[in-house]
Amino acid sequence: MVRLLVLACLIWAGPSLAAPPDGLNATLRGLQDRAAHIASLSCSFTQEKHLAMFAAPVTSTGRFLFARPDKLRWEYFSPARDGFVLDGGSGARWTGESDARQTFSLRDDPAMRLVARQLLAWTTFDLPWLLREYEMKLESRTPTVLSLTPRQSGTAAVLESLIIEFSPESDTVRRLELHEPDGDFTRIIFANTTVNGPVDPALFR
């Protein structure tokens, strides 16, 4: 299974909630407005899994691609190859060096549906969905750093908080941290980000 399923602990939204404080609200609206102009995005990433049982983090590298409205590619290059692509409501995933792929439909695969929804929400900055999912706090304005606490008790049992840092240049996510209640956490650093550059449609098949 794709290692990105660490994000699948984030559950679907509950009822609509009140708007955030004015200062935070202005920041969120600005991020939402700028995200609306992102037609495509490509970047590399380094993922660090910090576990109490290990002295050093477990590190992986990969890349992420997005094209509106709903095309995604998330893949790891090292230490092992795996990943998935999504084009609309269907996609494929793979594990290992072989070219063998397993196709899936979001309609029939709740785990991949959850992962896809999470990635699309952050890439397009779907503010109504995010506000229903999380209580947000503005930690820093330059760069913009948000801390998020899950609103749902089921999510809070496996995810204590999220830290999101945005790039001052593009307002895309530069750092993502997922903190677990037991003290373990995953940090993903995004780099070499290109916004609205050419992306080969074949990469989503």
PDB file of N, CA, C and O in Angstrom, residues 69-72 85-92 103-109 112-113 116 120 204:
ATOM      1  N   PRO A  69      -8.633  19.450 -13.171  1.00  0.00           N
ATOM      2  CA  PRO A  69      -9.233  19.653 -11.847  1.00  0.00           C
ATOM      3  C   PRO A  69      -8.901  18.563 -10.830  1.00  0.00           C
ATOM      4  O   PRO A  69      -8.961  18.804  -9.634  1.00  0.00           O
ATOM      5  N   ASP A  70      -8.527  17.380 -11.282  1.00  0.00           N
ATOM      6  CA  ASP A  70      -8.408  16.256 -10.339  1.00  0.00           C
ATOM      7  C   ASP A  70      -7.415  15.202 -10.792  1.00  0.00           C
ATOM      8  O   ASP A  70      -7.656  14.006 -10.685  1.00  0.00           O
ATOM      9  N   LYS A  71      -6.255  15.666 -11.289  1.00  0.00           N
ATOM     10  CA  LYS A  71      -5.195  14.747 -11.688  1.00  0.00           C
ATOM     11  C   LYS A  71      -4.069  14.818 -10.653  1.00  0.00           C
ATOM     12  O   LYS A  71      -3.594  15.906 -10.330  1.00  0.00           O
ATOM     13  N   LEU A  72      -3.636  13.666 -10.152  1.00  0.00           N
ATOM     14  CA  LEU A  72      -2.589  13.591  -9.142  1.00  0.00           C
ATOM     15  C   LEU A  72      -1.589  12.496  -9.485  1.00  0.00           C
ATOM     16  O   LEU A  72      -1.950  11.470 -10.065  1.00  0.00           O
ATOM     17  N   VAL A  85      -1.240   7.121  -9.318  1.00  0.00           N
ATOM     18  CA  VAL A  85      -1.716   8.196 -10.184  1.00  0.00           C
ATOM     19  C   VAL A  85      -3.233   8.203 -10.117  1.00  0.00           C
ATOM     20  O   VAL A  85      -3.872   7.173  -9.884  1.00  0.00           O
ATOM     21  N   LEU A  86      -3.793   9.390 -10.321  1.00  0.00           N
ATOM     22  CA  LEU A  86      -5.242   9.546 -10.324  1.00  0.00           C
ATOM     23  C   LEU A  86      -5.633  10.490 -11.450  1.00  0.00           C
ATOM     24  O   LEU A  86      -5.014  11.544 -11.624  1.00  0.00           O
ATOM     25  N   ASP A  87      -6.638  10.107 -12.198  1.00  0.00           N
ATOM     26  CA  ASP A  87      -7.201  10.948 -13.253  1.00  0.00           C
ATOM     27  C   ASP A  87      -8.715  10.880 -13.112  1.00  0.00           C
ATOM     28  O   ASP A  87      -9.350   9.921 -13.546  1.00  0.00           O
ATOM     29  N   GLY A  88      -9.277  11.894 -12.460  1.00  0.00           N
ATOM     30  CA  GLY A  88     -10.708  11.862 -12.208  1.00  0.00           C
ATOM     31  C   GLY A  88     -11.050  10.858 -11.124  1.00  0.00           C
ATOM     32  O   GLY A  88     -10.480  10.867 -10.041  1.00  0.00           O
ATOM     33  N   GLY A  89     -11.957   9.962 -11.435  1.00  0.00           N
ATOM     34  CA  GLY A  89     -12.412   9.003 -10.441  1.00  0.00           C
ATOM     35  C   GLY A  89     -11.701   7.678 -10.459  1.00  0.00           C
ATOM     36  O   GLY A  89     -12.061   6.767  -9.695  1.00  0.00           O
ATOM     37  N   SER A  90     -10.679   7.521 -11.285  1.00  0.00           N
ATOM     38  CA  SER A  90      -9.972   6.244 -11.365  1.00  0.00           C
ATOM     39  C   SER A  90      -8.476   6.476 -11.428  1.00  0.00           C
ATOM     40  O   SER A  90      -7.997   7.577 -11.731  1.00  0.00           O
ATOM     41  N   GLY A  91      -7.709   5.422 -11.121  1.00  0.00           N
ATOM     42  CA  GLY A  91      -6.263   5.545 -11.137  1.00  0.00           C
ATOM     43  C   GLY A  91      -5.589   4.201 -11.050  1.00  0.00           C
ATOM     44  O   GLY A  91      -6.205   3.159 -11.262  1.00  0.00           O
ATOM     45  N   ALA A  92      -4.301   4.235 -10.729  1.00  0.00           N
ATOM     46  CA  ALA A  92      -3.508   3.015 -10.603  1.00  0.00           C
ATOM     47  C   ALA A  92      -2.431   3.237  -9.560  1.00  0.00           C
ATOM     48  O   ALA A  92      -1.981   4.366  -9.335  1.00  0.00           O
ATOM     49  N   THR A 103      -5.117  -1.239 -10.816  1.00  0.00           N
ATOM     50  CA  THR A 103      -6.047  -0.142 -11.046  1.00  0.00           C
ATOM     51  C   THR A 103      -7.061  -0.062  -9.907  1.00  0.00           C
ATOM     52  O   THR A 103      -7.309  -1.034  -9.200  1.00  0.00           O
ATOM     53  N   PHE A 104      -7.631   1.107  -9.732  1.00  0.00           N
ATOM     54  CA  PHE A 104      -8.641   1.286  -8.698  1.00  0.00           C
ATOM     55  C   PHE A 104      -9.635   2.352  -9.136  1.00  0.00           C
ATOM     56  O   PHE A 104      -9.360   3.174 -10.020  1.00  0.00           O
ATOM     57  N   SER A 105     -10.788   2.325  -8.510  1.00  0.00           N
ATOM     58  CA  SER A 105     -11.811   3.348  -8.672  1.00  0.00           C
ATOM     59  C   SER A 105     -12.055   3.993  -7.326  1.00  0.00           C
ATOM     60  O   SER A 105     -12.189   3.294  -6.314  1.00  0.00           O
ATOM     61  N   LEU A 106     -12.104   5.309  -7.276  1.00  0.00           N
ATOM     62  CA  LEU A 106     -12.359   5.988  -6.005  1.00  0.00           C
ATOM     63  C   LEU A 106     -13.716   5.595  -5.434  1.00  0.00           C
ATOM     64  O   LEU A 106     -13.897   5.571  -4.217  1.00  0.00           O
ATOM     65  N   ARG A 107     -14.637   5.272  -6.284  1.00  0.00           N
ATOM     66  CA  ARG A 107     -15.962   4.862  -5.814  1.00  0.00           C
ATOM     67  C   ARG A 107     -15.892   3.595  -4.980  1.00  0.00           C
ATOM     68  O   ARG A 107     -16.629   3.431  -4.008  1.00  0.00           O
ATOM     69  N   ASP A 108     -14.954   2.699  -5.339  1.00  0.00           N
ATOM     70  CA  ASP A 108     -14.880   1.389  -4.682  1.00  0.00           C
ATOM     71  C   ASP A 108     -13.705   1.261  -3.719  1.00  0.00           C
ATOM     72  O   ASP A 108     -13.532   0.209  -3.104  1.00  0.00           O
ATOM     73  N   ASP A 109     -12.893   2.299  -3.574  1.00  0.00           N
ATOM     74  CA  ASP A 109     -11.694   2.221  -2.739  1.00  0.00           C
ATOM     75  C   ASP A 109     -11.699   3.371  -1.737  1.00  0.00           C
ATOM     76  O   ASP A 109     -11.174   4.453  -2.004  1.00  0.00           O
ATOM     77  N   MET A 112      -8.131   5.084  -0.870  1.00  0.00           N
ATOM     78  CA  MET A 112      -7.590   5.962  -1.895  1.00  0.00           C
ATOM     79  C   MET A 112      -8.473   7.192  -2.085  1.00  0.00           C
ATOM     80  O   MET A 112      -7.972   8.280  -2.383  1.00  0.00           O
ATOM     81  N   ARG A 113      -9.769   7.042  -1.896  1.00  0.00           N
ATOM     82  CA  ARG A 113     -10.660   8.193  -1.978  1.00  0.00           C
ATOM     83  C   ARG A 113     -10.309   9.221  -0.912  1.00  0.00           C
ATOM     84  O   ARG A 113     -10.289  10.423  -1.159  1.00  0.00           O
ATOM     85  N   ALA A 116      -6.902  10.883  -1.881  1.00  0.00           N
ATOM     86  CA  ALA A 116      -7.090  11.822  -2.981  1.00  0.00           C
ATOM     87  C   ALA A 116      -7.796  13.085  -2.506  1.00  0.00           C
ATOM     88  O   ALA A 116      -7.418  14.204  -2.885  1.00  0.00           O
ATOM     89  N   LEU A 120      -6.095  16.801  -2.782  1.00  0.00           N
ATOM     90  CA  LEU A 120      -6.774  17.825  -3.579  1.00  0.00           C
ATOM     91  C   LEU A 120      -7.195  19.008  -2.716  1.00  0.00           C
ATOM     92  O   LEU A 120      -7.139  20.157  -3.157  1.00  0.00           O
ATOM     93  N   PHE A 204      -0.212  10.985 -15.711  1.00  0.00           N
ATOM     94  CA  PHE A 204      -1.366  10.682 -14.879  1.00  0.00           C
ATOM     95  C   PHE A 204      -2.082   9.414 -15.340  1.00  0.00           C
ATOM     96  O   PHE A 204      -3.190   9.144 -14.881  1.00  0.00           O
TER      97      PHE A 204
END
